[in-house]
mmCIF file of C-alpha atoms in Angstrom:
data_model
loop_
_atom_site.group_PDB
_atom_site.id
_atom_site.type_symbol
_atom_site.label_atom_id
_atom_site.label_comp_id
_atom_site.label_asym_id
_atom_site.label_seq_id
_atom_site.Cartn_x
_atom_site.Cartn_y
_atom_site.Cartn_z
ATOM 1 C CA UNK A 10 0.000 0.000 0.000
ATOM 2 C CA UNK A 11 1.290 3.460 -0.815
ATOM 3 C CA UNK A 12 2.342 5.456 2.189
ATOM 4 C CA UNK A 13 0.787 8.815 2.965
ATOM 5 C CA UNK A 14 3.097 11.757 2.274
ATOM 6 C CA UNK A 15 4.841 13.145 5.323
ATOM 7 C CA UNK A 16 5.320 16.748 6.398
ATOM 8 C CA UNK A 17 8.115 16.507 8.939
ATOM 9 C CA UNK A 18 10.799 17.692 6.470
ATOM 10 C CA UNK A 19 8.981 20.843 5.362
ATOM 11 C CA UNK A 20 10.928 22.978 7.823
ATOM 12 C CA UNK A 21 14.037 22.915 5.602
ATOM 13 C CA UNK A 22 14.306 22.593 1.853
ATOM 14 C CA UNK A 23 17.620 23.417 0.198
ATOM 15 C CA UNK A 24 17.095 25.579 -2.865
ATOM 16 C CA UNK A 25 20.563 26.269 -4.200
ATOM 17 C CA UNK A 26 24.226 25.307 -4.120
ATOM 18 C CA UNK A 27 25.289 28.714 -5.444
ATOM 19 C CA UNK A 28 28.327 30.302 -3.744
ATOM 20 C CA UNK A 29 27.654 34.027 -3.366
ATOM 21 C CA UNK A 30 31.176 34.890 -2.134
ATOM 22 C CA UNK A 31 32.316 36.405 -5.436
ATOM 23 C CA UNK A 32 29.050 38.222 -6.160
ATOM 24 C CA UNK A 33 29.738 41.545 -4.322
ATOM 25 C CA UNK A 34 32.880 42.510 -6.247
ATOM 26 C CA UNK A 35 31.470 41.410 -9.612
ATOM 27 C CA UNK A 36 28.165 43.163 -9.006
ATOM 28 C CA UNK A 37 29.879 46.359 -7.810
ATOM 29 C CA UNK A 38 31.949 46.643 -10.994
ATOM 30 C CA UNK A 39 28.870 46.001 -13.146
ATOM 31 C CA UNK A 40 26.732 48.553 -11.302
ATOM 32 C CA UNK A 41 29.318 51.263 -11.919
ATOM 33 C CA UNK A 42 28.555 50.965 -15.657
ATOM 34 C CA UNK A 43 24.759 50.931 -15.356
ATOM 35 C CA UNK A 44 22.467 53.864 -16.222
ATOM 36 C CA UNK A 45 21.133 55.902 -13.297
ATOM 37 C CA UNK A 46 24.026 54.998 -11.002
ATOM 38 C CA UNK A 47 27.173 56.942 -10.096
ATOM 39 C CA UNK A 48 30.247 56.203 -12.197
ATOM 40 C CA UNK A 49 32.189 54.841 -9.231
ATOM 41 C CA UNK A 50 31.817 51.260 -8.051
ATOM 42 C CA UNK A 51 29.672 50.993 -4.908
ATOM 43 C CA UNK A 52 30.352 48.947 -1.834
ATOM 44 C CA UNK A 53 28.109 45.888 -2.188
ATOM 45 C CA UNK A 54 27.046 43.435 0.494
ATOM 46 C CA UNK A 55 25.123 40.273 -0.267
ATOM 47 C CA UNK A 56 23.193 38.234 2.269
ATOM 48 C CA UNK A 57 22.445 34.529 2.043
ATOM 49 C CA UNK A 58 19.470 33.602 -0.132
ATOM 50 C CA UNK A 59 16.030 33.915 1.416
ATOM 51 C CA UNK A 60 14.237 30.562 1.592
ATOM 52 C CA UNK A 61 11.220 31.125 3.821
ATOM 53 C CA UNK A 62 8.864 31.262 0.854
ATOM 54 C CA UNK A 63 8.953 30.142 -2.741
ATOM 55 C CA UNK A 64 10.717 27.165 -4.239
ATOM 56 C CA UNK A 65 11.952 28.407 -7.590
ATOM 57 C CA UNK A 66 13.985 31.533 -8.449
ATOM 58 C CA UNK A 67 16.698 32.577 -6.028
ATOM 59 C CA UNK A 68 15.970 35.657 -3.931
ATOM 60 C CA UNK A 69 19.083 37.362 -2.552
ATOM 61 C CA UNK A 70 19.126 40.618 -0.517
ATOM 62 C CA UNK A 71 21.688 43.101 -1.834
ATOM 63 C CA UNK A 72 22.806 46.475 -0.425
ATOM 64 C CA UNK A 73 24.752 48.917 -2.601
ATOM 65 C CA UNK A 74 26.291 52.077 -1.129
ATOM 66 C CA UNK A 75 27.982 54.882 -3.053
ATOM 67 C CA UNK A 76 29.999 57.530 -1.163
ATOM 68 C CA UNK A 77 27.768 60.407 -0.140
ATOM 69 C CA UNK A 78 24.543 58.591 -1.134
ATOM 70 C CA UNK A 79 21.995 56.652 0.920
ATOM 71 C CA UNK A 80 22.306 52.894 0.762
ATOM 72 C CA UNK A 81 20.174 51.268 -1.918
ATOM 73 C CA UNK A 82 18.477 48.172 -0.551
ATOM 74 C CA UNK A 83 17.539 45.770 -3.295
ATOM 75 C CA UNK A 84 16.614 42.155 -3.790
ATOM 76 C CA UNK A 85 18.330 40.187 -6.539
ATOM 77 C CA UNK A 86 15.936 37.871 -8.348
ATOM 78 C CA UNK A 87 18.074 35.261 -10.101
ATOM 79 C CA UNK A 88 17.292 32.229 -12.250
ATOM 80 C CA UNK A 89 18.345 28.983 -10.529
ATOM 81 C CA UNK A 90 21.357 27.003 -11.651
ATOM 82 C CA UNK A 91 20.538 24.128 -14.002
ATOM 83 C CA UNK A 92 22.406 21.695 -11.737
ATOM 84 C CA UNK A 93 20.102 22.514 -8.802
ATOM 85 C CA UNK A 94 16.984 20.964 -10.415
ATOM 86 C CA UNK A 95 15.049 24.137 -11.268
ATOM 87 C CA UNK A 96 11.279 23.939 -10.980
ATOM 88 C CA UNK A 97 10.666 25.152 -14.539
ATOM 89 C CA UNK A 98 12.281 24.278 -17.840
ATOM 90 C CA UNK A 99 13.081 27.907 -18.670
ATOM 91 C CA UNK A 100 13.312 31.164 -16.738
ATOM 92 C CA UNK A 101 12.666 34.431 -18.548
ATOM 93 C CA UNK A 102 13.940 37.055 -16.141
ATOM 94 C CA UNK A 103 13.418 39.640 -18.873
ATOM 95 C CA UNK A 104 9.722 38.750 -18.952
ATOM 96 C CA UNK A 105 9.430 39.038 -15.177
ATOM 97 C CA UNK A 106 11.216 42.375 -15.232
ATOM 98 C CA UNK A 107 9.008 43.837 -17.973
ATOM 99 C CA UNK A 108 5.801 42.506 -16.429
ATOM 100 C CA UNK A 109 6.600 44.073 -13.068
ATOM 101 C CA UNK A 110 7.617 47.345 -14.717
ATOM 102 C CA UNK A 111 4.375 47.556 -16.669
ATOM 103 C CA UNK A 112 2.175 46.588 -13.707
ATOM 104 C CA UNK A 113 3.786 49.348 -11.636
ATOM 105 C CA UNK A 114 3.219 51.808 -14.479
ATOM 106 C CA UNK A 115 -0.375 50.841 -15.261
ATOM 107 C CA UNK A 116 -1.901 50.081 -11.844
ATOM 108 C CA UNK A 117 -1.770 50.876 -8.143
ATOM 109 C CA UNK A 118 -0.837 47.256 -7.377
ATOM 110 C CA UNK A 119 2.161 47.420 -4.986
ATOM 111 C CA UNK A 120 4.826 45.847 -7.182
ATOM 112 C CA UNK A 121 8.468 46.476 -6.219
ATOM 113 C CA UNK A 122 10.222 48.883 -8.573
ATOM 114 C CA UNK A 123 12.657 46.966 -10.778
ATOM 115 C CA UNK A 124 16.223 47.978 -11.682
ATOM 116 C CA UNK A 125 19.147 46.815 -13.767
ATOM 117 C CA UNK A 126 18.225 43.700 -15.712
ATOM 118 C CA UNK A 127 21.053 41.326 -16.727
ATOM 119 C CA UNK A 128 19.289 38.888 -19.103
ATOM 120 C CA UNK A 129 22.218 36.892 -20.500
ATOM 121 C CA UNK A 130 23.685 35.092 -17.492
ATOM 122 C CA UNK A 131 27.202 36.075 -18.591
ATOM 123 C CA UNK A 132 27.969 38.085 -15.447
ATOM 124 C CA UNK A 133 26.990 35.767 -12.584
ATOM 125 C CA UNK A 134 26.183 32.528 -14.390
ATOM 126 C CA UNK A 135 22.422 33.124 -14.523
ATOM 127 C CA UNK A 136 20.166 36.011 -15.596
ATOM 128 C CA UNK A 137 18.986 38.335 -12.841
ATOM 129 C CA UNK A 138 17.471 41.693 -12.059
ATOM 130 C CA UNK A 139 17.349 43.920 -9.007
ATOM 131 C CA UNK A 140 14.186 45.213 -7.375
ATOM 132 C CA UNK A 141 13.440 47.407 -4.384
ATOM 133 C CA UNK A 142 13.412 45.702 -1.004
ATOM 134 C CA UNK A 143 10.122 46.561 0.667
ATOM 135 C CA UNK A 144 8.904 46.246 4.239
ATOM 136 C CA UNK A 145 6.234 43.870 5.405
ATOM 137 C CA UNK A 146 5.435 40.334 6.481
ATOM 138 C CA UNK A 147 4.539 37.388 4.243
ATOM 139 C CA UNK A 148 2.293 34.491 5.314
ATOM 140 C CA UNK A 149 4.895 31.721 5.577
ATOM 141 C CA UNK A 150 5.191 28.691 3.333
ATOM 142 C CA UNK A 151 7.690 26.867 5.567
ATOM 143 C CA UNK A 152 6.152 25.906 7.867
ATOM 144 C CA UNK A 153 2.789 26.676 6.217
ATOM 145 C CA UNK A 154 0.817 29.530 7.740
ATOM 146 C CA UNK A 155 -2.062 27.094 8.369
ATOM 147 C CA UNK A 156 0.079 25.312 10.988
ATOM 148 C CA UNK A 157 -0.294 28.191 13.458
ATOM 149 C CA UNK A 158 2.404 29.760 15.620
ATOM 150 C CA UNK A 159 3.035 32.516 13.058
ATOM 151 C CA UNK A 160 1.965 36.129 12.657
ATOM 152 C CA UNK A 161 -0.711 35.398 10.045
ATOM 153 C CA UNK A 162 -2.440 32.602 11.951
ATOM 154 C CA UNK A 163 -2.241 34.693 15.138
ATOM 155 C CA UNK A 164 -3.942 37.683 13.481
ATOM 156 C CA UNK A 165 -7.600 38.339 14.182
ATOM 157 C CA UNK A 166 -10.188 36.743 11.917
ATOM 158 C CA UNK A 167 -11.102 40.241 10.754
ATOM 159 C CA UNK A 168 -7.528 41.036 9.733
ATOM 160 C CA UNK A 169 -7.159 37.701 7.941
ATOM 161 C CA UNK A 170 -10.327 38.480 6.002
ATOM 162 C CA UNK A 171 -8.937 41.918 5.123
ATOM 163 C CA UNK A 172 -5.816 40.255 3.753
ATOM 164 C CA UNK A 173 -7.880 37.706 1.831
ATOM 165 C CA UNK A 174 -9.949 40.484 0.270
ATOM 166 C CA UNK A 175 -6.812 42.485 -0.518
ATOM 167 C CA UNK A 176 -5.357 39.501 -2.380
ATOM 168 C CA UNK A 177 -8.492 39.102 -4.488
ATOM 169 C CA UNK A 178 -8.612 42.841 -5.143
ATOM 170 C CA UNK A 179 -5.013 42.726 -6.407
ATOM 171 C CA UNK A 180 -5.964 39.885 -8.761
ATOM 172 C CA UNK A 181 -9.031 41.839 -9.926
ATOM 173 C CA UNK A 182 -6.982 44.969 -10.580
ATOM 174 C CA UNK A 183 -4.438 43.014 -12.625
ATOM 175 C CA UNK A 184 -7.280 41.513 -14.642
ATOM 176 C CA UNK A 185 -8.645 45.009 -15.306
ATOM 177 C CA UNK A 186 -5.542 46.268 -17.148
ATOM 178 C CA UNK A 187 -6.761 47.296 -20.615
ATOM 179 C CA UNK A 188 -5.361 45.803 -23.824
ATOM 180 C CA UNK A 189 -3.445 42.986 -22.127
ATOM 181 C CA UNK A 190 -2.816 41.180 -25.436
ATOM 182 C CA UNK A 191 -0.953 44.185 -26.800
ATOM 183 C CA UNK A 192 0.897 45.066 -23.632
ATOM 184 C CA UNK A 193 1.816 41.593 -22.379
ATOM 185 C CA UNK A 194 1.869 39.485 -25.536
ATOM 186 C CA UNK A 195 5.544 38.674 -24.910
ATOM 187 C CA UNK A 196 4.409 36.352 -22.089
ATOM 188 C CA UNK A 197 3.169 33.887 -24.707
ATOM 189 C CA UNK A 198 6.460 33.641 -26.605
ATOM 190 C CA UNK A 199 7.690 30.428 -24.961
ATOM 191 C CA UNK A 200 4.387 28.534 -24.951
ATOM 192 C CA UNK A 201 3.761 25.574 -27.292
ATOM 193 C CA UNK A 202 1.459 26.231 -30.263
ATOM 194 C CA UNK A 203 -2.311 25.862 -29.949
ATOM 195 C CA UNK A 204 -5.651 27.221 -31.134
ATOM 196 C CA UNK A 205 -6.237 29.291 -27.980
ATOM 197 C CA UNK A 206 -4.147 30.627 -25.126
ATOM 198 C CA UNK A 207 -5.686 28.086 -22.753
ATOM 199 C CA UNK A 208 -4.914 25.218 -25.150
ATOM 200 C CA UNK A 209 -1.313 26.443 -25.255
ATOM 201 C CA UNK A 210 -1.192 26.565 -21.456
ATOM 202 C CA UNK A 211 -2.456 22.983 -21.256
ATOM 203 C CA UNK A 212 0.266 21.912 -23.702
ATOM 204 C CA UNK A 213 2.800 23.771 -21.552
ATOM 205 C CA UNK A 214 1.540 21.917 -18.472
ATOM 206 C CA UNK A 215 2.002 18.568 -20.227
ATOM 207 C CA UNK A 216 5.562 19.544 -21.102
ATOM 208 C CA UNK A 217 6.210 20.615 -17.502
ATOM 209 C CA UNK A 218 4.977 17.234 -16.299
ATOM 210 C CA UNK A 219 7.274 15.448 -18.760
ATOM 211 C CA UNK A 220 10.209 17.466 -17.394
ATOM 212 C CA UNK A 221 9.175 16.696 -13.822
ATOM 213 C CA UNK A 222 8.874 12.965 -14.489
ATOM 214 C CA UNK A 223 12.431 12.850 -15.861
ATOM 215 C CA UNK A 224 13.827 13.665 -12.443
ATOM 216 C CA UNK A 225 11.666 11.587 -10.121
ATOM 217 C CA UNK A 226 9.473 9.090 -12.031
ATOM 218 C CA UNK A 227 6.066 9.144 -13.662
ATOM 219 C CA UNK A 228 2.771 9.678 -11.857
ATOM 220 C CA UNK A 229 -0.380 7.707 -12.697
ATOM 221 C CA UNK A 230 -2.449 10.335 -10.859
ATOM 222 C CA UNK A 231 -1.050 13.251 -12.871
ATOM 223 C CA UNK A 232 -1.514 11.367 -16.142
ATOM 224 C CA UNK A 233 -5.111 10.616 -15.186
ATOM 225 C CA UNK A 234 -5.652 14.308 -14.367
ATOM 226 C CA UNK A 235 -4.082 15.470 -17.628
ATOM 227 C CA UNK A 236 -6.390 13.131 -19.545
ATOM 228 C CA UNK A 237 -9.322 14.588 -17.580
ATOM 229 C CA UNK A 238 -8.237 18.142 -18.443
ATOM 230 C CA UNK A 239 -8.137 17.278 -22.134
ATOM 231 C CA UNK A 240 -11.508 15.483 -22.042
ATOM 232 C CA UNK A 241 -13.235 18.317 -20.163
ATOM 233 C CA UNK A 242 -11.499 21.243 -21.864
ATOM 234 C CA UNK A 243 -13.607 24.404 -21.244
ATOM 235 C CA UNK A 244 -14.124 25.701 -24.774
ATOM 236 C CA UNK A 245 -16.243 28.627 -23.592
ATOM 237 C CA UNK A 246 -13.589 29.888 -21.190
ATOM 238 C CA UNK A 247 -10.862 29.324 -23.771
ATOM 239 C CA UNK A 248 -12.761 31.394 -26.339
ATOM 240 C CA UNK A 249 -13.307 34.290 -23.935
ATOM 241 C CA UNK A 250 -11.127 37.284 -23.227
ATOM 242 C CA UNK A 251 -7.633 36.918 -21.862
ATOM 243 C CA UNK A 252 -6.330 39.004 -18.982
ATOM 244 C CA UNK A 253 -2.929 39.443 -17.405
ATOM 245 C CA UNK A 254 -2.570 36.421 -15.115
ATOM 246 C CA UNK A 255 -0.190 36.824 -12.170
ATOM 247 C CA UNK A 256 0.242 33.049 -12.344
ATOM 248 C CA UNK A 257 1.330 32.493 -8.726
ATOM 249 C CA UNK A 258 -1.446 34.513 -7.115
ATOM 250 C CA UNK A 259 -1.539 33.517 -3.467
ATOM 251 C CA UNK A 260 -1.153 34.815 0.054
ATOM 252 C CA UNK A 261 2.415 33.512 0.295
ATOM 253 C CA UNK A 262 3.498 35.873 -2.485
ATOM 254 C CA UNK A 263 2.000 38.966 -0.871
ATOM 255 C CA UNK A 264 3.687 41.161 1.730
ATOM 256 C CA UNK A 265 1.502 42.926 4.313
ATOM 257 C CA UNK A 266 1.727 45.724 6.862
ATOM 258 C CA UNK A 267 -1.296 46.204 9.126
ATOM 259 C CA UNK A 268 -3.282 43.779 6.926
ATOM 260 C CA UNK A 269 -2.717 45.949 3.817
ATOM 261 C CA UNK A 270 -0.577 44.663 0.912
ATOM 262 C CA UNK A 271 2.790 46.382 0.477
ATOM 263 C CA UNK A 272 4.374 44.131 -2.148
ATOM 264 C CA UNK A 273 3.143 41.620 -4.730
ATOM 265 C CA UNK A 274 5.917 39.155 -5.516
ATOM 266 C CA UNK A 275 6.947 36.194 -7.710
ATOM 267 C CA UNK A 276 6.019 36.801 -11.343
ATOM 268 C CA UNK A 277 7.787 33.893 -13.017
ATOM 269 C CA UNK A 278 4.471 32.170 -13.866
ATOM 270 C CA UNK A 279 2.868 35.308 -15.338
ATOM 271 C CA UNK A 280 0.881 34.625 -18.505
ATOM 272 C CA UNK A 281 -2.149 35.764 -20.420
ATOM 273 C CA UNK A 282 -5.230 33.620 -19.878
ATOM 274 C CA UNK A 283 -8.776 33.369 -18.507
ATOM 275 C CA UNK A 284 -9.642 35.160 -15.273
ATOM 276 C CA UNK A 285 -10.364 31.852 -13.586
ATOM 277 C CA UNK A 286 -6.693 30.795 -13.665
ATOM 278 C CA UNK A 287 -5.574 33.202 -10.922
ATOM 279 C CA UNK A 288 -8.713 32.888 -8.814
ATOM 280 C CA UNK A 289 -8.644 29.088 -8.811
ATOM 281 C CA UNK A 290 -4.905 29.108 -8.045
ATOM 282 C CA UNK A 291 -5.364 31.414 -5.041
ATOM 283 C CA UNK A 292 -8.137 29.230 -3.615
ATOM 284 C CA UNK A 293 -6.406 25.928 -4.330
ATOM 285 C CA UNK A 294 -3.065 27.094 -2.913
ATOM 286 C CA UNK A 295 -4.779 27.689 0.415
ATOM 287 C CA UNK A 296 -6.532 24.323 0.177
ATOM 288 C CA UNK A 297 -3.131 22.640 -0.237
ATOM 289 C CA UNK A 298 -1.865 24.271 2.951
ATOM 290 C CA UNK A 299 -5.112 23.448 4.735
ATOM 291 C CA UNK A 300 -4.686 19.807 3.692
ATOM 292 C CA UNK A 301 -1.150 19.826 5.110
ATOM 293 C CA UNK A 302 -2.456 21.134 8.427
ATOM 294 C CA UNK A 303 -5.153 18.454 8.535
ATOM 295 C CA UNK A 304 -2.572 15.740 7.850
ATOM 296 C CA UNK A 305 -0.524 17.095 10.755
ATOM 297 C CA UNK A 306 -3.560 16.894 13.056
ATOM 298 C CA UNK A 307 -4.012 20.665 13.195
ATOM 299 C CA UNK A 308 -7.211 22.672 12.659
ATOM 300 C CA UNK A 309 -5.689 25.018 10.102
ATOM 301 C CA UNK A 310 -7.726 27.946 8.784
ATOM 302 C CA UNK A 311 -10.795 26.372 7.154
ATOM 303 C CA UNK A 312 -12.734 29.643 6.873
ATOM 304 C CA UNK A 313 -10.125 31.313 4.676
ATOM 305 C CA UNK A 314 -10.487 31.769 0.896
ATOM 306 C CA UNK A 315 -13.826 30.012 0.561
ATOM 307 C CA UNK A 316 -15.006 30.090 -3.036
ATOM 308 C CA UNK A 317 -18.268 31.943 -2.414
ATOM 309 C CA UNK A 318 -16.446 34.698 -0.517
ATOM 310 C CA UNK A 319 -13.787 35.005 -3.206
ATOM 311 C CA UNK A 320 -16.361 35.180 -5.989
ATOM 312 C CA UNK A 321 -18.267 37.929 -4.181
ATOM 313 C CA UNK A 322 -15.149 40.049 -3.651
ATOM 314 C CA UNK A 323 -14.068 39.619 -7.263
ATOM 315 C CA UNK A 324 -17.526 40.515 -8.569
ATOM 316 C CA UNK A 325 -17.685 43.605 -6.377
ATOM 317 C CA UNK A 326 -14.260 44.761 -7.635
ATOM 318 C CA UNK A 327 -14.716 44.024 -11.344
ATOM 319 C CA UNK A 328 -18.408 43.633 -12.071
ATOM 320 C CA UNK A 329 -17.518 40.299 -13.698
ATOM 321 C CA UNK A 330 -19.107 36.989 -12.691
ATOM 322 C CA UNK A 331 -16.518 34.223 -12.778
ATOM 323 C CA UNK A 332 -17.255 30.989 -14.600
ATOM 324 C CA UNK A 333 -17.070 27.475 -13.205
ATOM 325 C CA UNK A 334 -13.737 26.868 -11.462
ATOM 326 C CA UNK A 335 -13.610 23.057 -11.360
ATOM 327 C CA UNK A 336 -11.449 22.641 -14.486
ATOM 328 C CA UNK A 337 -9.123 25.353 -13.243
ATOM 329 C CA UNK A 338 -8.830 23.711 -9.816
ATOM 330 C CA UNK A 339 -7.684 20.488 -11.497
ATOM 331 C CA UNK A 340 -5.262 22.512 -13.632
ATOM 332 C CA UNK A 341 -3.901 24.111 -10.454
ATOM 333 C CA UNK A 342 -3.653 20.720 -8.754
ATOM 334 C CA UNK A 343 -1.503 19.343 -11.573
ATOM 335 C CA UNK A 344 0.740 22.388 -11.368
ATOM 336 C CA UNK A 345 1.215 21.688 -7.659
ATOM 337 C CA UNK A 346 2.073 18.085 -8.539
ATOM 338 C CA UNK A 347 4.784 19.319 -10.889
ATOM 339 C CA UNK A 348 6.144 21.644 -8.206
ATOM 340 C CA UNK A 349 6.281 18.790 -5.692
ATOM 341 C CA UNK A 350 7.905 16.486 -8.248
ATOM 342 C CA UNK A 351 10.622 19.015 -9.054
ATOM 343 C CA UNK A 352 11.260 19.924 -5.417
ATOM 344 C CA UNK A 353 11.237 16.205 -4.590
ATOM 345 C CA UNK A 354 13.875 15.604 -7.248
ATOM 346 C CA UNK A 355 15.857 18.479 -5.739
ATOM 347 C CA UNK A 356 15.652 16.899 -2.286
ATOM 348 C CA UNK A 357 16.994 13.665 -3.755
ATOM 349 C CA UNK A 358 19.743 15.676 -5.476
ATOM 350 C CA UNK A 359 20.795 17.323 -2.195
ATOM 351 C CA UNK A 360 20.620 14.051 -0.236
ATOM 352 C CA UNK A 361 17.589 15.062 1.838
ATOM 353 C CA UNK A 362 15.513 12.012 0.833
ATOM 354 C CA UNK A 363 15.730 8.762 -1.085
ATOM 355 C CA UNK A 364 14.219 8.552 -4.551
ATOM 356 C CA UNK A 365 10.613 7.414 -3.913
ATOM 357 C CA UNK A 366 9.180 4.218 -5.337
ATOM 358 C CA UNK A 367 5.681 5.734 -5.329
ATOM 359 C CA UNK A 368 5.575 9.335 -6.536
ATOM 360 C CA UNK A 369 1.837 9.759 -5.908
ATOM 361 C CA UNK A 370 1.903 8.460 -2.348
ATOM 362 C CA UNK A 371 5.152 10.073 -1.271
ATOM 363 C CA UNK A 372 5.289 13.538 -2.830
ATOM 364 C CA UNK A 373 1.749 14.799 -3.324
ATOM 365 C CA UNK A 374 0.665 16.366 -0.074
ATOM 366 C CA UNK A 375 -2.539 17.469 -1.798
ATOM 367 C CA UNK A 376 -3.314 14.074 -3.355
ATOM 368 C CA UNK A 377 -6.697 13.719 -1.565
ATOM 369 C CA UNK A 378 -7.782 17.093 -2.976
ATOM 370 C CA UNK A 379 -6.995 16.087 -6.549
ATOM 371 C CA UNK A 380 -8.541 12.635 -6.168
ATOM 372 C CA UNK A 381 -11.747 14.175 -4.819
ATOM 373 C CA UNK A 382 -11.905 16.627 -7.728
ATOM 374 C CA UNK A 383 -11.561 13.809 -10.240
ATOM 375 C CA UNK A 384 -14.085 11.576 -8.472
ATOM 376 C CA UNK A 385 -16.656 14.380 -8.207
ATOM 377 C CA UNK A 386 -16.305 15.035 -11.936
ATOM 378 C CA UNK A 387 -17.116 11.537 -13.126
#
């Protein structure tokens, strides 16, 4: 019998083997030649990578100080090294940079200001850009905020609801950017061909699964879900308008001060697509963390991000009634499977676990959620 996945190792997941010792001197010399900086090389300090949230791109705090000028506190967002089992097949730091720049220009969404893109990887071995370091707290991924004993779980129910509504309002405001096809069409460049954007995204998901299986083994559950997605493809939603999709729209990518959002982070999954993509992802991401809490014998936060509440907030903000989310929940569930497969392969790579004999039973913390979705859709 397959064993249930375990959660005891979630408190530490190694992301990278990158040595940052040589980064300050190299970065200082490069910054001296960049527009909008003094001609002299700054003094640069680099902290160890931040790993409390996120499992993909590297996030490295950087401080640059020029004589006579205030220190510039940035965060370096860097593509992961190929040897460290990256979550995705490709990383377009130029796309992330341009998306964040445009969102800051076109909306009031609190996106960090971006600076100094290096898209080639020739300087530090991987493409990167710098963005402002902002203040605030993020609902933690490790350990998940649903486990309690963290600032988010300890907040009042009213403040948690304010943060939930703020997340949905951010999503709604992104979806309200006019002419997204013209402004953000570059986000479709790396997708496989297809008749519609959603068909291309489904083809991309199949390719991501194939990549994930190479490192850890194939999954009967994911293959069943992919077949279900193809058989139940939502032609109406696919034929509708596309909006800018944040892609990784969830509480764990939002920074808060006094229950108000101060930074919206992690744009590597940004795409064009139906509105339901982001909304379903936000709801399902919480359901994954709620499932983890239940498995650990904890109550979690079952009243958070309920679909009816989310729909009402989105409708109030946009005037748009969302369509059925079931297909998009399954799509989100398969994406989570791919994330867990890639991070599982990384744990094997770094010697944190043995290669599992049963991918479905060992890696998929949200397996009961996906199985229920598929059973209910028979």
